[in-house]
CSV table of C-alpha atoms and ligand atoms in Angstrom, one decimal:
chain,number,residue,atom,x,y,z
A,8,UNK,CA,30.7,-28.0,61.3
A,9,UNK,CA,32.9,-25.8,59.6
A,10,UNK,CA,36.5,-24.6,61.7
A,11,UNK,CA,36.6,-20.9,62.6
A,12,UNK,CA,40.1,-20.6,61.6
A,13,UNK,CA,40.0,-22.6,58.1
A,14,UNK,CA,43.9,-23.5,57.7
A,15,UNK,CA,45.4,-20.9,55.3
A,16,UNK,CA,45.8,-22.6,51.8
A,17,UNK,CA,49.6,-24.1,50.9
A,18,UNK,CA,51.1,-23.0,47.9
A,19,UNK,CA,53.4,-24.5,45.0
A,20,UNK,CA,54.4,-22.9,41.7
A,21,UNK,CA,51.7,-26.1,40.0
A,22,UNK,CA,49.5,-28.4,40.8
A,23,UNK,CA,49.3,-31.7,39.1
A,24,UNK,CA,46.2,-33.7,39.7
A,25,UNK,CA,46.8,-37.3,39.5
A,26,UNK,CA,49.8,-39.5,39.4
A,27,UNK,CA,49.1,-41.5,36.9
A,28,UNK,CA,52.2,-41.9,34.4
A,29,UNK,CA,51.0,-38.6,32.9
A,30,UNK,CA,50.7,-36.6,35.9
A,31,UNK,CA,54.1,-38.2,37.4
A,32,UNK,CA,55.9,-37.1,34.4
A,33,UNK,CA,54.3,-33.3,34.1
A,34,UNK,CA,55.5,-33.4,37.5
A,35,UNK,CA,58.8,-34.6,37.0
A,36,UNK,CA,59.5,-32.2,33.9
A,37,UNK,CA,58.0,-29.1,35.9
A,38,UNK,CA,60.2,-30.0,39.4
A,39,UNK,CA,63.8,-30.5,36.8
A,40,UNK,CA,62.5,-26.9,35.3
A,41,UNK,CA,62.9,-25.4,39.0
A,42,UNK,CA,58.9,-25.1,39.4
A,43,UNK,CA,57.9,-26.3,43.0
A,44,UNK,CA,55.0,-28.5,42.2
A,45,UNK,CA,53.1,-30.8,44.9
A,46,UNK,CA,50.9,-33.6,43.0
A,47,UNK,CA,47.3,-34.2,44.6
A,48,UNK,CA,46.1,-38.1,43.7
A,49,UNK,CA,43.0,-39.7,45.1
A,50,UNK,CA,44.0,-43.0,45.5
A,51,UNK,CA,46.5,-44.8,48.1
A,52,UNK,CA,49.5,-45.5,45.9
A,53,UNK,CA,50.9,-43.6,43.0
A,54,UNK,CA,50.6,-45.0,39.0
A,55,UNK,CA,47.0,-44.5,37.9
A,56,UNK,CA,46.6,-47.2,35.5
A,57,UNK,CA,49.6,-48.7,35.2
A,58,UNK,CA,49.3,-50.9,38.4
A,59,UNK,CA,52.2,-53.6,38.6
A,60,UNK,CA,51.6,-56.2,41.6
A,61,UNK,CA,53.9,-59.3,42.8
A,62,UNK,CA,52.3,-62.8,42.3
A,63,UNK,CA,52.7,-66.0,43.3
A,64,UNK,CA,55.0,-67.2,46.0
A,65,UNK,CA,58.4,-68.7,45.8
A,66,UNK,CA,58.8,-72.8,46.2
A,67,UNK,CA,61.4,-75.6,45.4
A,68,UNK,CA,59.6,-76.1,41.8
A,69,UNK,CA,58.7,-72.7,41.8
A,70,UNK,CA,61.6,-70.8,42.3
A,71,UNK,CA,60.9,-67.8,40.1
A,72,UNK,CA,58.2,-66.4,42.2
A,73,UNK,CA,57.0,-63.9,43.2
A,74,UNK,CA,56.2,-62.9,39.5
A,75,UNK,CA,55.4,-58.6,38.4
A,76,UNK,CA,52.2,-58.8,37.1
A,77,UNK,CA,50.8,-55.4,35.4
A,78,UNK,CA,47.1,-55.0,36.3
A,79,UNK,CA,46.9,-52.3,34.2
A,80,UNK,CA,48.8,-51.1,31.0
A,81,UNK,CA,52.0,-53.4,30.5
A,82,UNK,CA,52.4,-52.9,26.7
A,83,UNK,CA,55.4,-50.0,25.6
A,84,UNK,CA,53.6,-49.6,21.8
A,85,UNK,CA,56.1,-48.7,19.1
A,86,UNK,CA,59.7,-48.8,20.9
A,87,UNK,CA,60.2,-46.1,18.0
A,88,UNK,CA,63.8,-45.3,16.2
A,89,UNK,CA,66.5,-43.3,15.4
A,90,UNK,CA,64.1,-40.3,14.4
A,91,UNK,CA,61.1,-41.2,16.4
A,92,UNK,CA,62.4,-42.0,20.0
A,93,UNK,CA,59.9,-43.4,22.5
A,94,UNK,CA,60.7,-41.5,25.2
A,95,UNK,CA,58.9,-44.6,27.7
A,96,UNK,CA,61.2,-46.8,25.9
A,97,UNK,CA,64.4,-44.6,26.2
A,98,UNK,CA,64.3,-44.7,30.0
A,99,UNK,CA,63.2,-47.9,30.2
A,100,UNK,CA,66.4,-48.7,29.1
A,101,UNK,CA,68.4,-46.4,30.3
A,102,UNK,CA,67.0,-48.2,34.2
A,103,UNK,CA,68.7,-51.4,32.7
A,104,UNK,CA,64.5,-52.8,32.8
A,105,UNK,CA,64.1,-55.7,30.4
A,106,UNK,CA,61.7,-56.1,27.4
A,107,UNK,CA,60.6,-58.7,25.8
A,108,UNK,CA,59.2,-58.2,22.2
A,109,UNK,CA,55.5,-59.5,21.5
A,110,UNK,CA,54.0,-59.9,17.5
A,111,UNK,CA,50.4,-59.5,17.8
A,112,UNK,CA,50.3,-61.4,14.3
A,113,UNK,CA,52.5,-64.5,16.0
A,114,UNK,CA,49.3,-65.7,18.1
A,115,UNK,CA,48.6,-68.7,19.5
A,116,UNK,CA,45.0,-69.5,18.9
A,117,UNK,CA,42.5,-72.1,20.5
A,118,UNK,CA,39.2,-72.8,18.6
A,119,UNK,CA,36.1,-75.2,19.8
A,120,UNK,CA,38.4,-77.8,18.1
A,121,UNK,CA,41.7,-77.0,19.9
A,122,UNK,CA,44.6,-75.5,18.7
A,123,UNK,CA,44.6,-73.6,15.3
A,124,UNK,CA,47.5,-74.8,13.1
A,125,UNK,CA,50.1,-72.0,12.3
A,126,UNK,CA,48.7,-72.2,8.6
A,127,UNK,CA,44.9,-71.2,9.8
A,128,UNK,CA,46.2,-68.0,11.7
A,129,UNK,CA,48.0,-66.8,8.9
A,130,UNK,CA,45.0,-67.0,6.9
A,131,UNK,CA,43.1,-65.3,9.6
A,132,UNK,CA,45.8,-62.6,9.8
A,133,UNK,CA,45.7,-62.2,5.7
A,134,UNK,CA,42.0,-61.6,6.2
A,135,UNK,CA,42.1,-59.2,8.3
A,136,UNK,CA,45.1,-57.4,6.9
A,137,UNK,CA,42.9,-56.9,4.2
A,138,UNK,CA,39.8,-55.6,6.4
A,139,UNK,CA,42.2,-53.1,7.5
A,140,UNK,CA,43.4,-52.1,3.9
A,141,UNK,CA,39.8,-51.6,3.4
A,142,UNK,CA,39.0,-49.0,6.0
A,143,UNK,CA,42.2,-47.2,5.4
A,144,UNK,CA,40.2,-46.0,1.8
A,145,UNK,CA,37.1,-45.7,3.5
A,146,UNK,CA,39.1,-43.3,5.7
A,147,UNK,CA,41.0,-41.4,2.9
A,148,UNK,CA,37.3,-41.8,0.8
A,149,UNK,CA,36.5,-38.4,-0.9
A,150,UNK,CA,33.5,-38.4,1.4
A,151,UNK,CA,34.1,-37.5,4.8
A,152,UNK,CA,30.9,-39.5,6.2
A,153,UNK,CA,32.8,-42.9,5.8
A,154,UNK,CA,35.3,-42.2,8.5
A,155,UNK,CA,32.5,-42.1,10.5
A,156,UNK,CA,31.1,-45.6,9.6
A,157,UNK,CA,31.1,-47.7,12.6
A,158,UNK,CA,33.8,-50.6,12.4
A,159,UNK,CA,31.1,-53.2,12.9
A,160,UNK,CA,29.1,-51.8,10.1
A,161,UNK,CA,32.1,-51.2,7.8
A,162,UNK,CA,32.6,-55.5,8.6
A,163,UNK,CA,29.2,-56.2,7.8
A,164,UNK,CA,29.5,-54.8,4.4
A,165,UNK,CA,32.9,-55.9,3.4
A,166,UNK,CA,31.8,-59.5,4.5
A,167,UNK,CA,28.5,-58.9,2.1
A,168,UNK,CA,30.4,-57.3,-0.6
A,169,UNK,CA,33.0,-59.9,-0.7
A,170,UNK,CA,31.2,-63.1,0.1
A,171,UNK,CA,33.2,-64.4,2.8
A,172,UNK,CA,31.7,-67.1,4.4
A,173,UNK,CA,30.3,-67.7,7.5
A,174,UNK,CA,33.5,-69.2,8.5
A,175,UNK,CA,35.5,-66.5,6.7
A,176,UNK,CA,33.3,-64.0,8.6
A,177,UNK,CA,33.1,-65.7,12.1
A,178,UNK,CA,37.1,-65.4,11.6
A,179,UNK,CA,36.8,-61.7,10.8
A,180,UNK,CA,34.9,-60.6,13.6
A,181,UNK,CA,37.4,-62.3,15.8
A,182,UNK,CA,40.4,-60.5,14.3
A,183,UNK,CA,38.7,-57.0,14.6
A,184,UNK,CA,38.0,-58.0,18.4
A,185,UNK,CA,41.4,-59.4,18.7
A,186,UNK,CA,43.3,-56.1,17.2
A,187,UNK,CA,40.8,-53.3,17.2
A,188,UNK,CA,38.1,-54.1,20.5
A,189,UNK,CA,41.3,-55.2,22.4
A,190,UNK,CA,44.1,-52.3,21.4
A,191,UNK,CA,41.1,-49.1,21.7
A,192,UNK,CA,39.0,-51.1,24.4
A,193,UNK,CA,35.8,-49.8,23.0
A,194,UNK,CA,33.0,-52.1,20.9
A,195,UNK,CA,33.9,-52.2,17.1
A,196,UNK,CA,29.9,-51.0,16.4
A,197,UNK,CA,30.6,-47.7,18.6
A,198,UNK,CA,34.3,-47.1,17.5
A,199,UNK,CA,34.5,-45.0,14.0
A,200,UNK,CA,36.6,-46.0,11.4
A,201,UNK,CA,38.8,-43.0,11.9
A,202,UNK,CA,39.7,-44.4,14.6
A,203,UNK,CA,42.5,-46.0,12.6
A,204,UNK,CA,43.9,-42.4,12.0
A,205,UNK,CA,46.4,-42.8,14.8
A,206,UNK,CA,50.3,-42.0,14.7
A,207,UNK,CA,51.8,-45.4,15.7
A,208,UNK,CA,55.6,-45.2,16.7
A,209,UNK,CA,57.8,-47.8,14.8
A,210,UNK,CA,59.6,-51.1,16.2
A,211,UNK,CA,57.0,-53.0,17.2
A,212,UNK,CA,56.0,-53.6,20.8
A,213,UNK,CA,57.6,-55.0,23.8
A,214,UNK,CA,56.2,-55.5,27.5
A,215,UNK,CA,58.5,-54.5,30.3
A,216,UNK,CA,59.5,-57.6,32.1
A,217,UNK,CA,59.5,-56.8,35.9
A,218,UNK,CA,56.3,-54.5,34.8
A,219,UNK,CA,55.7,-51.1,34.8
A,220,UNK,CA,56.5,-50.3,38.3
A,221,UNK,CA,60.1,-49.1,37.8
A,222,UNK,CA,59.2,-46.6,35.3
A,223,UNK,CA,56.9,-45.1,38.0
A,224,UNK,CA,59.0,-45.2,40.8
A,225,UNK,CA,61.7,-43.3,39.0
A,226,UNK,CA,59.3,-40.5,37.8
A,227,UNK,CA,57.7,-40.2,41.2
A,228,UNK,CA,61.4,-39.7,43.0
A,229,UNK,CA,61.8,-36.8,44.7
A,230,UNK,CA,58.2,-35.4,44.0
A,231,UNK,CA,56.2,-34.0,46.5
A,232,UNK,CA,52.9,-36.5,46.2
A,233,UNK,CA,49.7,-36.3,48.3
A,234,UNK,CA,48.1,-39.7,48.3
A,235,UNK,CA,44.1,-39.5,49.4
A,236,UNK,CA,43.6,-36.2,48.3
A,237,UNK,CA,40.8,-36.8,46.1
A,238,UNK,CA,40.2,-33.3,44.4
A,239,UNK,CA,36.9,-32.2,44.6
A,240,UNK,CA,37.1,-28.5,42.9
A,241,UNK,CA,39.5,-26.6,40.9
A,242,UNK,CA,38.9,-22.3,40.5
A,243,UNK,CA,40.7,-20.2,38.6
A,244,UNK,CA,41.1,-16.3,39.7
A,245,UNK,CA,40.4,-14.9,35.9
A,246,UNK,CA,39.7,-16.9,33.0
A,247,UNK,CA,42.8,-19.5,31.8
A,248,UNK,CA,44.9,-18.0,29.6
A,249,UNK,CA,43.7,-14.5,30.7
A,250,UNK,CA,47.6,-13.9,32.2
A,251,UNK,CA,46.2,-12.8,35.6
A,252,UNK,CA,45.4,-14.8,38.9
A,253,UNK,CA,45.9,-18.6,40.2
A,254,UNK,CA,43.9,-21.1,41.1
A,255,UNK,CA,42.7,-22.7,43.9
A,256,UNK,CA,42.0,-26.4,44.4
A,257,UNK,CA,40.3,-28.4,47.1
A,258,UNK,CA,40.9,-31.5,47.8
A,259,UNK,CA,39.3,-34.1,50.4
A,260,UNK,CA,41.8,-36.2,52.8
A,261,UNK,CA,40.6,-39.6,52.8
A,262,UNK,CA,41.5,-41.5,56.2
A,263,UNK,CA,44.8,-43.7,56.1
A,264,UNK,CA,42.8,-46.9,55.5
A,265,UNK,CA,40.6,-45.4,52.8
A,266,UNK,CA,41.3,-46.8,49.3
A,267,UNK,CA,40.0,-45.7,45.8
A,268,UNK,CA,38.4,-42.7,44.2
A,269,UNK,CA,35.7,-41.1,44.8
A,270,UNK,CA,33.5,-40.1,48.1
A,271,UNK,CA,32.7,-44.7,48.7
A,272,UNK,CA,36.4,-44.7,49.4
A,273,UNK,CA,35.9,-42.4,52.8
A,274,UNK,CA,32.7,-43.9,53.7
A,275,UNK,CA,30.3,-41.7,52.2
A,276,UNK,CA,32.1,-38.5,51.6
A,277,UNK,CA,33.8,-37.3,55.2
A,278,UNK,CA,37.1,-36.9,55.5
A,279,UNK,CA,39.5,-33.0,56.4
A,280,UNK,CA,39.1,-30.5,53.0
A,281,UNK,CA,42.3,-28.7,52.4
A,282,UNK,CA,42.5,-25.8,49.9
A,283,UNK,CA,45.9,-25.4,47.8
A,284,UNK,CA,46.8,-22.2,45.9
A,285,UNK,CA,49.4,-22.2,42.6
A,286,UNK,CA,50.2,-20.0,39.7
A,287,UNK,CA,48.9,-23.0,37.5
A,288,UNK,CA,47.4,-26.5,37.7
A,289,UNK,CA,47.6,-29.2,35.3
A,290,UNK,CA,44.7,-31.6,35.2
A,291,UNK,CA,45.4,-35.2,34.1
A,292,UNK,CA,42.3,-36.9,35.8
A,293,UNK,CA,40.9,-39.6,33.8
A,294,UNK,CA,38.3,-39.0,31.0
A,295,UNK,CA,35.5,-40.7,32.9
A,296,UNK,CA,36.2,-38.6,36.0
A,297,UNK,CA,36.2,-35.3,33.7
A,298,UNK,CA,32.6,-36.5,32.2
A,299,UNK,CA,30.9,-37.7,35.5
A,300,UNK,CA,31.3,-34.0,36.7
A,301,UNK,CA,32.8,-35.2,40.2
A,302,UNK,CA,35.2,-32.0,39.8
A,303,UNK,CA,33.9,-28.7,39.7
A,304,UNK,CA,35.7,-26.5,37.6
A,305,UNK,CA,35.3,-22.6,37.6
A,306,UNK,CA,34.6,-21.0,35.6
A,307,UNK,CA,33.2,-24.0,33.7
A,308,UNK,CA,35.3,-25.9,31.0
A,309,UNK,CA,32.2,-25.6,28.9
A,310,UNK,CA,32.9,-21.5,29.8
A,311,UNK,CA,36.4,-21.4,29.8
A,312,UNK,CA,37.4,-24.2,27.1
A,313,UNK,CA,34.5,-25.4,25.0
A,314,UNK,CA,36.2,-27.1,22.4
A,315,UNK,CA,38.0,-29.1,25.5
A,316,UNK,CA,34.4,-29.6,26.9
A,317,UNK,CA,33.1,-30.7,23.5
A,318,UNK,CA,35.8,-33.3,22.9
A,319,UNK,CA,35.3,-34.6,27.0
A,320,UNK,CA,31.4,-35.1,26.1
A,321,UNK,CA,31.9,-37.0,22.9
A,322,UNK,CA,34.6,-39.0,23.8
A,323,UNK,CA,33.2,-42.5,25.4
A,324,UNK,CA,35.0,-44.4,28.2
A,325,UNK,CA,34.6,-48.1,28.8
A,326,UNK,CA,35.3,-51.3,31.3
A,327,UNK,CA,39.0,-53.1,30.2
A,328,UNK,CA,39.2,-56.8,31.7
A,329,UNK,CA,42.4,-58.3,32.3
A,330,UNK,CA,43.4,-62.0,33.4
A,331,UNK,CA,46.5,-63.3,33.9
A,332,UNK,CA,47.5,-66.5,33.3
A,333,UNK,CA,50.7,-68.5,34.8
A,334,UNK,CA,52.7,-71.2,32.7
A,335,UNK,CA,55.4,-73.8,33.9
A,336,UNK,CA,57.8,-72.8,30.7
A,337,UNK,CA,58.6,-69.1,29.5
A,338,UNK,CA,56.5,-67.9,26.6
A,339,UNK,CA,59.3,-65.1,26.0
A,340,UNK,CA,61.4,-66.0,23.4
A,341,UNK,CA,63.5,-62.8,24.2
A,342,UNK,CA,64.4,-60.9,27.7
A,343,UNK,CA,66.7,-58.0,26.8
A,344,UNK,CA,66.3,-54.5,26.6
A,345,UNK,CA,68.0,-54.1,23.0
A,346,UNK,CA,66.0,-53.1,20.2
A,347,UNK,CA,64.2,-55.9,17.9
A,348,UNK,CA,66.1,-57.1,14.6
A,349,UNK,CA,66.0,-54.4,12.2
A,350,UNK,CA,65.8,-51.8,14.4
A,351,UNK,CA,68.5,-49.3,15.0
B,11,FAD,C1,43.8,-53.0,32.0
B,11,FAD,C2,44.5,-52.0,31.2
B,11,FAD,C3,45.5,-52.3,30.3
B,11,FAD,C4,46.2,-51.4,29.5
B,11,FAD,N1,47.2,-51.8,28.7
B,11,FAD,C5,47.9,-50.8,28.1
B,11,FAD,C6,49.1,-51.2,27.4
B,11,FAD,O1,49.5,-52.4,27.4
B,11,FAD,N2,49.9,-50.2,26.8
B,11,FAD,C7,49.5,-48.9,26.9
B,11,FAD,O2,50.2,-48.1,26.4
B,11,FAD,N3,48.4,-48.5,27.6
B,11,FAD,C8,47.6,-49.4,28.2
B,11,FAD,N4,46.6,-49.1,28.9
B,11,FAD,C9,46.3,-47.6,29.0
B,11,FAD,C10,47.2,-46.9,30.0
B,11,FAD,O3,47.3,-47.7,31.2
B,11,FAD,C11,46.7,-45.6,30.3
B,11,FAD,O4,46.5,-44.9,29.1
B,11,FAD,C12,47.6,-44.7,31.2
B,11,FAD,O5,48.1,-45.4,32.3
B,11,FAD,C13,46.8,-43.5,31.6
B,11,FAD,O6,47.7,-42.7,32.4
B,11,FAD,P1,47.1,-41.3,32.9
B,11,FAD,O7,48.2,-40.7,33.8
B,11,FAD,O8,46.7,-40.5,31.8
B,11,FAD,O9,45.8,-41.6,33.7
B,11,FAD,P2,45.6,-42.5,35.1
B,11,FAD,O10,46.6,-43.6,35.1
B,11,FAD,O11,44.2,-42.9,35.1
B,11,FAD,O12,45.9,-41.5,36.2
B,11,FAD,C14,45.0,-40.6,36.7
B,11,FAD,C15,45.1,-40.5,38.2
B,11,FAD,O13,44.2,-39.6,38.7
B,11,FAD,C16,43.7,-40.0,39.9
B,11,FAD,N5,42.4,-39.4,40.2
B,11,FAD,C17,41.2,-39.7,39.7
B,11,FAD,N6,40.3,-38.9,40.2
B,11,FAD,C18,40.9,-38.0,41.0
B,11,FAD,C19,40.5,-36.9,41.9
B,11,FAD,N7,39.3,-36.5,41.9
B,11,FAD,N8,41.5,-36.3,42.6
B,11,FAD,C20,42.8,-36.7,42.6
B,11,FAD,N9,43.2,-37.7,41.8
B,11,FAD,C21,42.3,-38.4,41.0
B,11,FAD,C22,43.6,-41.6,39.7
B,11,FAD,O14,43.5,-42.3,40.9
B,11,FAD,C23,44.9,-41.8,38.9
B,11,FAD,O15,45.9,-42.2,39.7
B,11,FAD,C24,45.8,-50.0,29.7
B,11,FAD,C25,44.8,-49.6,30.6
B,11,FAD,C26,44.2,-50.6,31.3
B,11,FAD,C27,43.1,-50.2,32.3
């Protein structure tokens, strides 16, 4: 049963829902702007996605241990240069956090047969590097329909069209999984060929070596971050952008133990509901929460934003597996933070 006395709602100057890295660093610009922002986020611990974890546990042979392991994003894509800084990468470094560079093209690849000599992954690499030419003029085509060509069917008829060979093609197919299914985590028969149309920072990629965890402590210092407060509705006084009103947003406190989104991680949806006012909120909940509905917005995005809503309803969402595997000697041919050769 409802209270009488309903606690009067708190206020900040902005709400930020979620603290993933995107959330974290609204906040973090917002708070160093002199805004006084408190950041609601469902879940038990701060990050979102980017989810590092300690593994393994120290011994006499193992002394390294334990090791950061990202469960979620661990990749900083396109360290960028002198006129296209990645910001990620900038404070990476600037927290003293070392990278080590990874080549997608320098693979090591294992077939039925065992390991591919460094001869047959070029060949594989030339192959697809030539796939990739291909859809680059399918997307720049004088008609617009071939953007839209599914990857898998744009393979299908390059393969035909060129006469690769089953081997050839088996090949292919693994390349586009390897670089496309892998980098966009979608299937390459329900990812577009304009999917390619992406602005890709320069320098090559590195992963952070003690994970992504220190980039997400330091944006979430100082912040004022409600962990369990999984939002439930989000209401605006006028329409936004109308220059009048705030908005109110209710969350649901899981219990301490609780863990995960959604109303499974309180056992079935109990839990206190706390209302917060602010001048203005800034959603960064993830795509598949804005499509399942489990927020209710008012007045409707559909209302309110409907090329927003549009874009949320086309755009599809899908499952990303990770495993991690532990070897005796270091893969990492480099462990600094300076930038790559060739890169100023
Ligand atoms: C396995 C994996 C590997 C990846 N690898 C890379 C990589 O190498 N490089 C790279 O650049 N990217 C990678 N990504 C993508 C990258 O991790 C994400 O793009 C990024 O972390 C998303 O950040 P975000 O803040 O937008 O969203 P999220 O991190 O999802 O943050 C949203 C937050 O909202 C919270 N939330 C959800 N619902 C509610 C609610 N109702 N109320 C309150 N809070 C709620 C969530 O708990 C979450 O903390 C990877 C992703 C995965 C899953």
């Amino acid at each position: 049963m409802a209270s009488p006395h309903p606690a009067p709602p708190e206020t900040a100057d902005v709400l930020v829902l979620g603290a993933g890295i995107a959330g974290l660093s609204a906040a973090a610009s917002l708070r160093s702007a002199g805004m006084r922002v408190v950041v609601l986020e469902a879940r038990h611990r701060i990050g979102g996605r980017l989810h590092t974890v300690p593994i393994g546990v120290s011994t006499p042979t193992n002394p390294g241990a334990p090791y950061a392991v990202d469960m979620g994003g661990a990749w900083v894509h396109g360290i960028g240069g002198a006129n296209a800084p990645n910001h990620l990468y900038a404070l990476a470094s600037q927290l003293g956090l070392g990278c080590c560079v990874t080549d997608y093209t320098d693979s090591v690849i294992y077939a039925a047969q065992g390991r591919l000599t460094d001869g047959a992954v070029a060949d594989i690499e030339q192959l697809y590097h030539g796939f990739e030419q291909h859809l680059h003029s399918l997307l720049h085509a004088p008609d617009p329909r071939l953007a839209l060509m599914p990857i898998q069917a744009a393979m299908e008829a390059y393969s035909r069209e060129r006469r690769l060979t089953p081997a050839q093609h088996s090949n292919l197919a693994f390349a586009v999984s390897n670089h496309m299914e892998h980098y966009w985590a979608g299937e390459a028969r329900f990812m577009g060929v304009a999917a390619l149309e992406e602005d890709v920072l320069p320098g090559g990629d590195v992963v952070l070596a003690a994970g992504y965890g220190g980039i997400v402590r330091q944006l979430a210092a100082g912040l004022d971050v409600r962990m369990r407060h999984e939002v439930l509705a989000v209401q605006y006084d006028a329409p936004p952008g109308a220059g009048a009103g705030g908005v109110t947003v209710t969350a649901r406190i899981a219990a301490p133990a609780a863990e995960g989104v959604g109303p499974a991680a309180e056992g079935g949806g109990g839990g206190a509901v706390r209302q917060f006012r602010a001048r203005a909120v800034v959603v960064t909940l993830p795509l598949g929460v804005l499509r399942s509905g489990a927020v209710a917005f008012s007045p409707p995005l559909e209302l309110a934003d409907p090329r927003k809503a549009a874009a949320i309803g086309r755009l599809g969402v899908a499952v990303y597996n990770k495993t991690t595997r532990g070897f005796y000697h270091s893969a990492c041919a480099r462990a600094d933070h300076s930038p790559p050769k060739g890169e100023s």
